[in-house]
Amino acid sequence: MKGETFKKYFLLTVIALGAGVIYKVAYMREAFYDAMLSGFQITNTQLGTISSIYGTVALISYLPGGILADKVSYKKLLTISFIGSGLLSLWCSTMPSFGMIKVIFGLMGVTTILTYWSAFVKTVRSLGNDEEQGRMFGLAEGIRGVSGIIASFIVMGIIQVAATEVGGMKGTLIFYGVIYIAVGIITMILLPNPKEVGTDRTFVMGDLIAAFKHKGTWLVCALVFCWYMVYCTTSYAIPYLTNVYGVSSVAISTLSIIRAYGIGIVAAPLAGFLGDKMKSCSKTLAYASIMGVALMAVYLVTPVKPEFLMVPVVLTLLFSFLVFAARGIYFSPMAEAGIPLALTGAASGLISVLGYAPDMFIFNIMGGWLDNLPGAQGYRYIFILAIVFLVLATAVGFYICRYGKSLKAQNK
């Protein structure tokens, strides 16, 4: 029994450590925005285009990825995902043309979503019984965060010791490429075959149709869409501090890593605890939205002067805490919205496709604002956009809460 328990948690650790780094290259803009601009010699708009290409491919991969995870061994899928992502990262380290970079990030949408995301979720679920699911996913999320922080600080060191920013980018991409391939090999060797841990029931098309017709699916989808739009705007909080307030690259690298990877370790579990205490994750998200509006309003009225620097720094950390807390629980209201447990997979796929749709267009729009509007004006547009969707998220959150109460009343 002890041997089986050790094996289970060892495998969970290996899988979660890999999950903590597999998205690093695809989302490098979150922590190393300015380094990417100079390293790849591209504009804000072009970086937005790269992000949109990745987001588009990723978006259309969620549904088929779920089906694929039910048809193909997740051991094979995870191995392909890591080794494929590693090869793409090494290719990217050669600093190819902008056209090739677009191809690379498009293919990363395949290796990190189509062959990876649903397989990862299914693997974590298979490692624990029904009573252990919260523990499994909670530990996986925590380990992912720790892995992400360690990798990011190593990368920060690589960039600092490099002679040029381009050299730092090359070193970063090579580092991640090697890590991805190593994790892929470890996964191939250590991960048991699906028959050893059991399999779920296969995908049924009727589930997808039923989920599509269910009102709760669209309510949760709207909530995820609003919060994901807000999450996308946080990618520009760090560039705002460097370009508008002139914060040094060394200080901003540390802050960006803490913001992008460290805060979630505490924020997501805390949000889940509060959601359980309030007996409504949708209400928790609504209150978080209200607090987010207040923080963004302070952002807008804070003078752009050196003596006020600590205000946007603190606001960035507080706002990031809210956003990562929301990310940790914004799928949780599925139960409140009356989505049956049997439709969870199909509903999650639909919610992911539509809820993450901003990846297809929002970075192009925001990158264009920064390229075409002077000084802080582009960033102000981004902050206003965040406020708009926070207000919408507040309305949707409270509506789901009320809708959930009405469902409970009907079932009594």
XYZ file of C-alpha atoms in Angstrom:
412
model
C 0.000 0.000 0.000
C 2.802 2.424 0.924
C 4.590 1.554 -2.307
C 1.495 2.301 -4.366
C 0.936 5.587 -2.540
C 4.534 6.662 -3.128
C 4.271 5.731 -6.811
C 1.039 7.696 -7.185
C 2.422 10.888 -5.675
C 5.744 10.496 -7.444
C 3.942 10.286 -10.789
C 1.756 13.254 -9.857
C 4.883 15.250 -9.052
C 6.544 14.378 -12.373
C 3.423 15.230 -14.366
C 2.782 18.481 -12.492
C 6.417 19.586 -12.770
C 6.100 19.198 -16.522
C 2.804 21.071 -16.516
C 4.522 23.951 -14.751
C 6.858 24.574 -17.678
C 5.145 23.372 -20.857
C 3.388 26.711 -21.443
C 6.440 28.859 -20.676
C 7.508 29.442 -24.272
C 3.959 29.905 -25.576
C 3.271 32.517 -22.873
C 6.722 34.067 -22.503
C 5.168 37.473 -23.099
C 3.721 37.414 -19.573
C 7.127 37.539 -17.893
C 9.532 38.580 -20.656
C 7.508 40.887 -22.887
C 10.229 43.450 -23.617
C 12.921 40.791 -24.053
C 10.793 39.128 -26.733
C 10.397 42.398 -28.621
C 14.140 42.987 -28.777
C 15.153 39.331 -29.051
C 12.894 38.580 -32.010
C 13.152 42.171 -33.305
C 9.393 42.540 -33.608
C 6.802 45.203 -32.756
C 4.002 45.135 -30.180
C 1.541 44.402 -32.975
C 3.639 41.517 -34.312
C 3.951 40.020 -30.838
C 0.183 40.343 -30.571
C -0.120 38.516 -33.903
C 2.062 35.657 -32.649
C -0.046 35.386 -29.499
C -3.250 35.446 -31.541
C -2.006 32.674 -33.833
C -1.163 30.497 -30.855
C -4.492 31.345 -29.244
C -6.475 30.535 -32.387
C -4.870 27.124 -32.876
C -5.184 26.395 -29.162
C -8.824 27.416 -29.151
C -9.880 25.112 -31.972
C -7.885 22.289 -30.355
C -9.804 22.067 -27.073
C -12.744 20.003 -28.333
C -10.820 17.569 -30.573
C -8.201 17.349 -27.827
C -10.833 16.065 -25.429
C -11.957 13.444 -27.930
C -8.336 12.479 -28.644
C -7.659 11.979 -24.934
C -10.478 9.415 -24.847
C -9.199 7.578 -27.916
C -5.393 7.596 -27.509
C -3.213 6.603 -24.560
C -2.498 9.698 -22.489
C 1.029 8.372 -21.946
C 1.641 8.658 -25.684
C -0.049 12.058 -25.885
C 1.977 13.565 -23.036
C 5.215 12.194 -24.460
C 4.448 13.621 -27.907
C 3.466 16.954 -26.357
C 6.672 17.465 -24.390
C 9.090 16.243 -27.037
C 7.244 18.169 -29.755
C 7.253 21.368 -27.683
C 10.955 20.861 -26.980
C 11.842 20.581 -30.649
C 9.775 23.680 -31.446
C 11.503 25.626 -28.684
C 14.934 24.634 -30.001
C 13.860 25.676 -33.496
C 12.692 29.007 -32.111
C 16.109 29.481 -30.451
C 17.675 29.826 -33.897
C 15.879 33.196 -34.099
C 14.116 32.466 -37.397
C 12.157 34.956 -39.460
C 8.865 36.414 -38.258
C 7.056 34.092 -40.668
C 8.704 31.012 -39.171
C 8.009 32.255 -35.641
C 4.320 32.377 -36.543
C 4.525 28.764 -37.748
C 6.304 27.686 -34.554
C 3.717 29.268 -32.263
C 0.914 27.804 -34.345
C 2.398 24.325 -33.913
C 2.774 24.978 -30.194
C -0.980 25.378 -30.093
C -1.106 21.733 -31.189
C 1.530 20.357 -28.805
C 0.279 22.229 -25.726
C -3.486 21.906 -26.233
C -4.551 19.284 -28.806
C -2.250 16.542 -27.545
C -1.673 17.836 -24.028
C -4.371 19.665 -22.066
C -7.138 17.051 -21.858
C -4.554 14.267 -21.542
C -3.010 16.062 -18.560
C -6.386 16.496 -16.840
C -7.292 12.866 -17.485
C -3.942 11.640 -16.163
C -4.252 13.596 -12.908
C -7.787 12.336 -12.461
C -6.720 8.728 -13.046
C -4.153 8.884 -10.241
C -6.770 9.308 -7.506
C -10.176 7.898 -6.628
C -13.328 10.010 -6.350
C -12.481 11.055 -2.791
C -8.993 12.214 -3.812
C -9.809 14.385 -6.812
C -9.624 17.702 -4.978
C -6.349 16.703 -3.378
C -4.889 15.532 -6.690
C -5.783 18.655 -8.635
C -4.888 20.950 -5.744
C -1.448 19.401 -5.362
C -0.944 19.447 -9.117
C -1.726 23.170 -9.244
C 0.629 23.901 -6.357
C 3.478 21.882 -7.860
C 2.894 23.581 -11.215
C 3.345 26.941 -9.550
C 6.544 25.943 -7.773
C 7.950 24.447 -10.965
C 7.080 27.605 -12.869
C 8.801 29.887 -10.377
C 12.005 27.826 -10.296
C 12.199 27.655 -14.084
C 11.507 31.371 -14.445
C 14.220 32.399 -11.997
C 16.691 30.165 -13.843
C 15.680 31.891 -17.068
C 16.077 35.298 -15.445
C 19.635 34.295 -14.548
C 20.286 33.188 -18.120
C 19.119 36.549 -19.451
C 21.208 38.487 -16.924
C 24.481 36.671 -17.708
C 23.957 36.825 -21.472
C 25.951 39.458 -23.330
C 22.871 40.669 -25.212
C 19.094 40.395 -24.958
C 19.129 38.244 -28.090
C 21.618 35.914 -26.399
C 19.377 35.774 -23.358
C 16.402 34.819 -25.499
C 18.383 32.072 -27.226
C 19.555 30.681 -23.896
C 16.013 30.744 -22.544
C 14.576 28.877 -25.510
C 17.362 26.282 -25.451
C 16.831 25.776 -21.708
C 13.113 25.165 -22.120
C 13.675 22.980 -25.178
C 16.003 20.687 -23.246
C 13.657 20.589 -20.232
C 10.639 19.711 -22.409
C 12.448 16.868 -24.149
C 13.794 15.538 -20.829
C 10.302 15.551 -19.277
C 8.968 13.809 -22.388
C 11.518 11.020 -22.028
C 10.837 10.694 -18.278
C 7.095 10.548 -18.981
C 7.604 7.847 -21.597
C 9.667 5.738 -19.189
C 7.906 6.263 -15.853
C 4.237 6.881 -16.609
C 2.221 3.631 -16.401
C 0.069 2.533 -19.291
C -3.629 3.491 -18.977
C -4.675 -0.103 -18.268
C -2.755 0.024 -14.991
C -4.788 2.908 -13.599
C -8.098 2.511 -15.366
C -9.875 4.531 -18.026
C -12.957 6.746 -18.178
C -15.958 6.143 -20.355
C -15.463 7.108 -23.972
C -16.686 10.354 -25.459
C -20.325 10.382 -26.600
C -21.526 12.946 -29.161
C -24.830 13.200 -27.327
C -22.960 14.672 -24.354
C -21.693 17.517 -26.509
C -25.178 18.250 -27.843
C -26.718 18.150 -24.366
C -24.012 20.446 -23.002
C -24.553 22.843 -25.902
C -28.265 23.070 -25.099
C -27.761 23.503 -21.353
C -28.246 27.067 -20.082
C -25.616 26.577 -17.397
C -22.936 25.960 -20.026
C -23.510 29.391 -21.534
C -23.621 31.124 -18.159
C -20.289 29.667 -17.070
C -18.913 30.332 -20.540
C -19.824 34.016 -20.195
C -18.150 34.150 -16.784
C -14.954 32.522 -18.057
C -14.932 34.768 -21.153
C -15.168 37.930 -19.047
C -12.477 36.883 -16.605
C -10.196 35.623 -19.356
C -10.474 38.984 -21.089
C -9.385 40.587 -17.824
C -6.552 38.058 -17.499
C -5.309 38.967 -20.986
C -5.024 42.624 -19.988
C -2.695 41.728 -17.103
C -0.024 40.751 -19.649
C 0.562 44.477 -20.130
C 0.903 45.443 -16.469
C 4.647 44.776 -16.451
C 5.388 46.602 -19.745
C 3.383 49.519 -18.311
C 5.790 49.771 -15.374
C 8.882 49.612 -17.598
C 7.743 51.831 -20.458
C 5.750 54.428 -18.525
C 7.414 54.491 -15.085
C 10.896 53.404 -16.201
C 11.359 50.511 -13.772
C 14.716 48.722 -14.301
C 14.803 45.426 -16.202
C 16.310 43.531 -13.235
C 13.625 44.699 -10.800
C 10.854 44.142 -13.314
C 11.997 40.582 -14.096
C 11.660 39.573 -10.452
C 8.299 41.316 -10.140
C 7.008 39.766 -13.362
C 7.908 36.241 -12.270
C 6.198 36.726 -8.905
C 3.147 38.199 -10.654
C 2.914 35.595 -13.389
C 3.785 32.423 -11.492
C 4.130 32.908 -7.733
C 0.872 34.591 -6.804
C -1.281 31.764 -8.160
C 0.183 29.297 -5.659
C -1.614 31.161 -2.859
C -4.442 32.887 -4.730
C -6.172 29.873 -6.308
C -6.379 27.679 -3.162
C -7.531 30.686 -1.126
C -10.252 31.452 -3.673
C -11.439 27.855 -3.496
C -11.541 28.015 0.311
C -13.544 31.258 0.246
C -15.886 29.854 -2.398
C -16.612 26.847 -0.184
C -17.084 29.070 2.863
C -19.532 31.311 0.993
C -21.137 28.227 -0.587
C -21.007 30.000 -3.945
C -17.941 30.381 -6.156
C -19.958 32.579 -8.517
C -20.647 35.052 -5.699
C -16.957 34.961 -4.736
C -16.065 35.819 -8.332
C -18.606 38.639 -8.379
C -17.061 40.220 -5.284
C -13.598 39.767 -6.797
C -14.842 41.600 -9.898
C -16.012 44.542 -7.806
C -12.627 44.757 -6.092
C -10.960 44.561 -9.499
C -12.943 47.550 -10.759
C -11.793 49.568 -7.749
C -8.137 48.654 -8.340
C -8.322 49.513 -12.040
C -9.944 52.846 -11.232
C -6.986 53.713 -8.994
C -4.647 52.699 -11.825
C -6.319 55.233 -14.103
C -6.110 58.165 -11.697
C -2.576 57.555 -10.382
C -0.204 60.277 -11.697
C 2.610 59.070 -13.944
C 5.428 60.399 -11.769
C 8.435 58.620 -10.172
C 7.284 59.454 -6.647
C 4.055 57.492 -7.250
C 5.833 54.348 -8.552
C 4.932 52.147 -5.580
C 1.223 52.698 -6.208
C 1.083 50.906 -9.595
C 3.534 48.261 -8.322
C 1.252 47.397 -5.402
C -1.832 47.633 -7.623
C -0.237 45.234 -10.120
C 0.362 42.628 -7.423
C -3.099 43.037 -5.872
C -4.867 42.928 -9.222
C -2.840 39.891 -10.291
C -3.851 38.190 -7.036
C -7.523 38.720 -7.892
C -7.095 37.509 -11.459
C -5.201 34.346 -10.537
C -7.680 33.658 -7.746
C -10.485 33.899 -10.298
C -8.638 31.658 -12.750
C -8.398 28.993 -10.089
C -12.170 28.732 -9.602
C -13.950 30.131 -12.667
C -14.884 26.622 -13.830
C -16.244 25.759 -10.374
C -19.718 27.345 -10.869
C -20.649 24.502 -13.246
C -22.312 22.740 -10.319
C -24.137 25.926 -9.261
C -25.330 26.388 -12.826
C -26.881 22.918 -12.785
C -24.536 21.232 -15.265
C -24.793 17.460 -14.587
C -21.624 15.652 -13.554
C -21.954 13.391 -16.600
C -21.686 16.431 -18.897
C -18.621 17.929 -17.199
C -16.173 16.907 -19.929
C -18.308 18.062 -22.831
C -19.301 21.285 -21.078
C -15.687 22.036 -20.147
C -14.656 21.621 -23.773
C -17.312 24.035 -25.000
C -16.571 26.522 -22.239
C -12.859 26.381 -23.054
C -13.433 26.963 -26.765
C -15.672 29.988 -26.240
C -14.293 31.258 -22.939
C -10.734 31.400 -24.237
C -11.775 32.981 -27.545
C -10.079 36.310 -26.635
C -6.759 34.641 -27.494
C -7.809 34.893 -31.136
C -8.074 38.665 -31.312
C -7.444 40.642 -28.136
C -3.634 40.709 -28.248
C -3.675 42.097 -31.775
C -6.014 44.860 -30.630
C -4.064 45.754 -27.495
C -0.714 45.548 -29.288
C -2.080 47.940 -31.900
C -3.127 50.401 -29.207
C 0.387 50.410 -27.768
C 2.007 50.902 -31.180
C -0.332 53.657 -32.345
C -1.178 55.628 -29.196
C 1.427 57.820 -27.463
C 2.813 57.317 -23.950
C 0.431 55.855 -21.419
C -2.684 56.314 -23.562
C -2.598 52.791 -25.014
C -2.290 51.320 -21.542
C -5.239 53.415 -20.349
C -7.377 51.881 -23.085
C -6.322 48.444 -21.824
C -7.242 49.323 -18.231
C -10.645 50.636 -19.338
C -11.209 47.398 -21.263
C -10.490 45.470 -18.062
C -13.029 47.558 -16.150
C -15.732 46.912 -18.757
C -15.352 43.147 -18.512
C -15.044 43.213 -14.736
C -18.428 44.947 -14.595
C -19.873 42.279 -16.906
C -18.270 39.533 -14.787
C -19.920 41.009 -11.699
C -23.348 40.836 -13.329
C -22.832 37.287 -14.616
C -21.476 36.083 -11.263
C -24.453 37.360 -9.297
C -26.847 36.009 -11.946
C -25.358 32.504 -11.711
C -25.639 32.682 -7.919
C -29.323 33.607 -8.145
C -29.938 31.031 -10.889
C -28.311 28.323 -8.769
C -30.539 29.163 -5.808
C -33.630 28.918 -8.029
C -32.526 25.474 -9.234
C -32.113 24.293 -5.649
C -35.576 25.615 -4.770
C -37.086 23.740 -7.719
C -35.410 20.488 -6.684
C -36.740 20.611 -3.114
